[in-house]
Coordinates of C-alpha atoms in Angstrom, one line a residue:
X182 CA -5.4 -10.7 27.6
X183 CA -4.9 -12.5 30.9
X184 CA -2.0 -10.9 32.7
X185 CA 0.5 -13.4 34.3
X186 CA 3.2 -13.0 36.8
X187 CA 6.1 -13.5 34.3
X188 CA 4.6 -10.6 32.3
X189 CA 5.6 -8.1 35.0
X190 CA 9.2 -9.5 35.2
X191 CA 9.5 -9.3 31.4
X192 CA 8.3 -5.7 31.3
X193 CA 10.7 -4.7 34.1
X194 CA 13.7 -6.3 32.3
X195 CA 12.6 -4.6 29.1
X196 CA 12.6 -1.2 30.9
X197 CA 16.2 -2.0 32.1
X198 CA 17.3 -2.4 28.5
X199 CA 17.5 -6.2 28.1
X200 CA 16.9 -7.6 24.7
X201 CA 13.9 -9.9 23.9
X202 CA 16.2 -12.9 23.6
X203 CA 17.9 -12.1 26.9
X204 CA 14.6 -11.7 28.7
X205 CA 13.3 -15.0 27.3
X206 CA 16.4 -16.8 28.7
X207 CA 16.2 -15.2 32.1
X208 CA 12.5 -16.0 32.7
X209 CA 12.5 -19.4 31.0
X210 CA 10.1 -18.5 28.2
X211 CA 10.5 -18.6 24.4
X212 CA 11.5 -15.4 22.5
X213 CA 8.2 -15.7 20.6
X214 CA 6.2 -15.6 23.8
X215 CA 8.1 -12.5 25.0
X216 CA 7.8 -10.7 21.7
X217 CA 4.1 -11.5 21.5
X218 CA 3.6 -10.0 25.0
X219 CA 5.3 -6.8 23.9
X220 CA 3.3 -6.6 20.7
X221 CA 0.0 -7.1 22.6
X222 CA 0.9 -4.7 25.3
X223 CA 2.1 -1.8 23.1
X224 CA -0.2 -2.2 20.1
X225 CA -2.9 -0.3 22.0
X226 CA -0.6 2.3 23.8
X227 CA 1.5 5.2 22.8
X228 CA 4.7 3.3 23.4
X229 CA 4.6 1.7 20.0
X230 CA 7.4 2.9 17.8
X231 CA 6.1 5.2 15.1
X232 CA 6.8 4.5 11.4
X233 CA 10.2 6.2 11.0
X234 CA 11.5 7.2 7.5
X235 CA 14.4 4.9 6.7
X236 CA 17.5 6.9 6.1
X237 CA 19.8 4.2 4.9
X238 CA 21.1 0.7 5.6
X239 CA 22.5 -0.4 9.0
X240 CA 26.1 -1.4 8.2
X241 CA 27.9 -3.4 10.9
X242 CA 31.7 -3.9 10.9
X243 CA 32.7 -6.9 13.0
X244 CA 35.6 -9.2 13.8
X245 CA 35.7 -12.3 16.0
X246 CA 38.5 -14.2 17.8
X247 CA 38.2 -17.9 18.3
X248 CA 39.6 -20.2 20.9
X249 CA 42.1 -22.8 19.7
X250 CA 41.3 -26.5 19.7
X251 CA 43.0 -28.8 22.2
X252 CA 44.2 -32.0 20.4
X253 CA 45.8 -35.1 21.9
X254 CA 48.5 -36.8 19.8
X255 CA 51.8 -38.6 19.8
X256 CA 54.0 -36.4 17.6
X257 CA 54.5 -32.9 16.1
X258 CA 55.4 -33.5 12.4
X259 CA 52.8 -34.2 9.7
X260 CA 50.1 -35.3 12.1
X261 CA 46.4 -36.1 11.3
X262 CA 44.0 -36.0 14.2
X263 CA 40.7 -38.0 14.4
X264 CA 37.6 -36.7 16.1
X265 CA 38.3 -38.8 19.2
X266 CA 41.6 -36.9 19.7
X267 CA 39.7 -33.6 20.2
X268 CA 40.1 -32.9 23.9
X269 CA 38.4 -29.5 23.7
X270 CA 36.7 -28.0 20.6
X271 CA 37.0 -24.4 19.4
X272 CA 34.6 -21.6 20.5
X273 CA 34.3 -17.9 20.2
X274 CA 36.5 -15.9 22.6
X275 CA 35.6 -12.3 21.8
X276 CA 34.2 -10.0 19.2
X277 CA 34.3 -6.3 18.4
X278 CA 31.8 -4.4 16.3
X279 CA 30.8 -0.9 15.3
X280 CA 28.1 0.7 13.2
X281 CA 29.3 2.6 10.1
X282 CA 27.8 5.8 11.3
X283 CA 29.0 5.6 14.9
X284 CA 32.4 6.1 16.6
X285 CA 31.5 3.6 19.4
X286 CA 33.3 0.3 19.3
X287 CA 31.5 -2.6 21.1
X288 CA 33.7 -5.3 22.6
X289 CA 32.9 -8.4 24.5
X290 CA 34.9 -11.5 25.6
X291 CA 34.5 -14.6 27.6
X292 CA 36.6 -13.3 30.5
X293 CA 33.5 -11.3 31.6
X294 CA 30.6 -13.4 30.3
X295 CA 29.7 -16.8 29.0
X296 CA 30.0 -17.6 25.3
X297 CA 26.2 -17.9 25.2
X298 CA 25.9 -14.3 26.5
X299 CA 28.4 -13.1 24.0
X300 CA 26.6 -14.9 21.1
X301 CA 23.3 -13.3 22.4
X302 CA 24.8 -9.8 21.9
X303 CA 26.2 -10.6 18.5
X304 CA 22.9 -12.2 17.5
X305 CA 21.0 -9.0 18.4
X306 CA 23.4 -7.0 16.3
X307 CA 22.9 -9.3 13.3
X308 CA 19.2 -9.0 13.7
X309 CA 19.5 -5.2 13.4
X310 CA 22.0 -5.1 10.5
X311 CA 21.3 -4.9 6.8
X312 CA 24.9 -5.5 5.9
X313 CA 27.9 -7.1 7.6
X314 CA 31.4 -6.1 6.8
X315 CA 34.4 -8.3 7.7
X316 CA 37.8 -9.3 6.2
X317 CA 37.5 -12.9 5.1
X318 CA 34.0 -12.7 6.7
X319 CA 32.2 -14.8 4.1
X320 CA 34.4 -17.8 4.5
X321 CA 35.4 -17.4 8.2
X322 CA 33.8 -14.9 10.6
X323 CA 30.1 -15.3 9.5
X324 CA 30.3 -19.1 9.1
X325 CA 32.1 -19.5 12.5
X326 CA 29.5 -17.4 14.2
X327 CA 26.6 -19.3 12.6
X328 CA 28.2 -22.6 13.6
X329 CA 28.3 -21.6 17.2
X330 CA 24.8 -20.1 17.1
X331 CA 23.2 -23.3 15.8
X332 CA 25.4 -25.5 18.1
X333 CA 24.1 -23.4 21.1
X334 CA 20.4 -23.7 20.1
X335 CA 19.8 -20.3 18.5
X336 CA 17.2 -19.9 15.8
X337 CA 18.3 -18.4 12.4
X338 CA 19.1 -14.7 12.6
X339 CA 17.5 -12.2 10.2
X340 CA 18.8 -12.4 6.6
X341 CA 21.8 -10.1 6.1
X342 CA 24.1 -9.3 3.2
X343 CA 27.8 -9.7 3.5
X344 CA 30.5 -7.4 2.2
X345 CA 33.9 -9.0 2.4
X346 CA 36.9 -6.7 2.1
X347 CA 39.2 -9.7 1.4
X348 CA 37.1 -10.6 -1.7
X349 CA 37.2 -6.9 -2.9
X350 CA 41.0 -6.9 -2.5
X351 CA 41.4 -10.1 -4.4
X352 CA 39.2 -9.2 -7.3
X353 CA 40.3 -5.6 -7.8
X354 CA 44.0 -5.6 -7.0
X355 CA 47.2 -7.7 -7.1
X356 CA 48.6 -6.8 -3.7
X357 CA 51.7 -8.5 -2.3
X358 CA 49.4 -9.8 0.4
X359 CA 45.7 -9.6 1.0
X360 CA 46.0 -10.0 4.8
X361 CA 44.3 -7.3 6.9
X362 CA 47.6 -6.3 8.6
X363 CA 49.4 -5.8 5.2
X364 CA 46.5 -3.9 3.6
X365 CA 45.9 -1.6 6.5
X366 CA 49.6 -0.9 7.0
X367 CA 49.9 -0.1 3.3
X368 CA 46.7 1.9 2.8
X369 CA 45.3 3.2 6.1
X370 CA 46.6 6.4 7.6
X371 CA 44.8 6.5 11.0
X372 CA 44.1 2.8 11.9
X373 CA 46.6 0.0 11.2
X374 CA 46.0 -3.6 12.4
X375 CA 48.2 -4.3 15.4
X376 CA 50.5 -7.3 15.8
X377 CA 50.0 -7.9 19.5
X378 CA 53.8 -7.6 20.1
X379 CA 53.7 -8.2 23.9
X380 CA 52.2 -11.6 23.4
X381 CA 53.4 -12.6 19.9
X382 CA 51.7 -15.2 17.8
X383 CA 49.9 -18.0 19.5
X384 CA 51.0 -16.9 23.0
X385 CA 48.3 -14.2 23.1
X386 CA 45.5 -16.9 22.8
X387 CA 47.3 -19.2 25.3
X388 CA 47.7 -16.5 27.9
X389 CA 44.1 -15.2 27.4
X390 CA 42.8 -18.7 28.1
X391 CA 44.9 -18.9 31.3
X392 CA 43.3 -15.6 32.5
X393 CA 46.4 -13.4 32.2
X394 CA 45.1 -9.9 32.8
X395 CA 47.7 -8.3 30.5
X396 CA 46.8 -10.8 27.7
X397 CA 43.1 -10.1 28.2
X398 CA 43.7 -6.4 27.8
X399 CA 45.9 -6.9 24.7
X400 CA 43.2 -9.1 23.1
X401 CA 40.7 -6.3 23.7
X402 CA 43.1 -3.7 22.1
X403 CA 43.9 -6.1 19.3
X404 CA 40.3 -6.9 18.5
X405 CA 39.1 -3.3 18.7
X406 CA 41.8 -2.1 16.3
X407 CA 40.8 -4.9 13.9
X408 CA 37.4 -3.2 13.5
X409 CA 38.5 0.4 13.3
X410 CA 41.2 -0.5 10.7
X411 CA 38.7 -2.6 8.8
X412 CA 36.3 0.3 8.4
X413 CA 39.1 2.6 7.2
X414 CA 40.3 0.0 4.7
X415 CA 36.7 -0.5 3.5
X416 CA 36.2 3.2 2.8
X417 CA 39.4 3.2 0.8
X418 CA 38.9 0.1 -1.4
X419 CA 35.1 -0.2 -1.6
X420 CA 34.7 2.6 -4.3
X421 CA 36.9 0.5 -6.6
X422 CA 34.4 -2.4 -6.5
X423 CA 31.8 -2.7 -9.2
X424 CA 29.9 -5.2 -7.0
X425 CA 29.2 -2.7 -4.1
X426 CA 25.5 -2.5 -3.2
X427 CA 23.4 0.5 -4.1
X428 CA 22.8 1.7 -0.5
X429 CA 20.3 4.4 -1.6
X430 CA 17.8 1.6 -2.1
X431 CA 17.5 1.5 1.7
X432 CA 16.4 5.2 1.9
X433 CA 12.8 6.1 1.6
X434 CA 13.5 9.6 0.2
X435 CA 14.6 10.2 -3.4
X436 CA 18.3 9.8 -4.0
X437 CA 20.3 13.0 -3.4
X438 CA 22.5 13.6 -6.5
X439 CA 24.5 16.5 -5.1
X440 CA 27.6 14.3 -4.6
X441 CA 27.4 12.9 -8.1
X442 CA 28.7 14.6 -11.2
X443 CA 27.8 13.8 -14.9
X444 CA 31.1 12.7 -16.5
X445 CA 29.9 11.5 -19.9
X446 CA 28.5 8.2 -21.0
X447 CA 29.0 4.5 -20.4
X448 CA 28.1 1.9 -23.0
X449 CA 27.0 -1.7 -22.8
X450 CA 26.4 -4.1 -25.7
X451 CA 22.9 -2.8 -26.1
X452 CA 22.7 0.5 -24.3
X453 CA 24.1 4.0 -23.7
X454 CA 23.8 5.5 -20.2
X455 CA 24.9 8.6 -18.4
X456 CA 28.1 8.0 -16.4
X457 CA 28.3 9.5 -12.9
X458 CA 31.3 9.9 -10.6
X459 CA 31.0 10.5 -6.8
X460 CA 32.8 13.7 -5.9
X461 CA 33.7 12.3 -2.4
X462 CA 34.7 8.7 -3.0
X463 CA 35.5 8.6 -6.7
X464 CA 33.1 5.7 -7.3
X465 CA 31.4 5.4 -10.7
X466 CA 27.8 4.5 -11.5
X467 CA 25.5 4.8 -14.5
X468 CA 22.0 6.1 -14.9
X469 CA 19.0 3.9 -15.4
X470 CA 17.7 5.3 -18.7
X471 CA 18.9 3.8 -21.9
X472 CA 19.6 6.8 -24.1
X473 CA 19.5 4.9 -27.4
X474 CA 16.3 5.4 -29.4
X475 CA 13.9 2.6 -29.8
X476 CA 14.8 2.4 -33.5
X477 CA 18.5 2.2 -32.7
X478 CA 18.0 -0.5 -30.1
X479 CA 15.9 -2.6 -32.5
X480 CA 18.6 -2.3 -35.2
X481 CA 21.3 -3.7 -33.0
X482 CA 22.3 -7.3 -33.5
X483 CA 22.8 -9.6 -30.5
X484 CA 25.7 -11.9 -29.8
X485 CA 24.9 -15.6 -30.1
X486 CA 25.5 -17.3 -26.8

């Protein structure tokens, strides 16, 4: 390998903790070039990461706040705006995020960095995550982030699965409201979504854009509580969902059954299985083995569909 001047710069930035994408932008190279350099440099040294046993999925809770659009028009009531009336399009103002197994809440906003830098950090988190958790995340947060990523020239992030607490609430319950503020105020004991009372409603976004320090701080507090309350809500309602992923698939070791108790049997149209209940969360699952004999299974008649 022929060593070039930019290689030294890339390695120095890597030692300072910069991500591969950030390094590529700073030195004017592609992310592929930077990653290829690191692979070639460390494949023959002791700095290569060892094969570590996977102990479970990486679950990221996140929430974004977006900038309002600026539209030009001639009235207030029942107005329809055309594309040529968009004076300034929406963008992402801030995001907060935390890993399921960490108390640290990460927060970034455009008062301290560009939107591209903010997206770069969120992109790196998406690259690391196996699951994303958000409220209305499937319809809003994830699509909004992806819209800004593609608009700003990012390549697709690593495939990641979405867990949407709004969809769980809608499917499993008939609450008065499925808004995050209502659900967390009703169900959560430690973290309840705030209402940003100092700058109520739209005023918080307006003052944030104007650079009001108090609004910037309130946006930070508001966005961070969104994520902590989201995780508490998830831990309360997720065990009620029959669609929750089997996270043990992401562990290399055999599943630990000490938290599960045998509570009888569960039946399907063509099978009988052991029914298990989690002692901690109350979630139910079934075993994999069909307990019906081969003769019994062969004697069963199927529905016509």
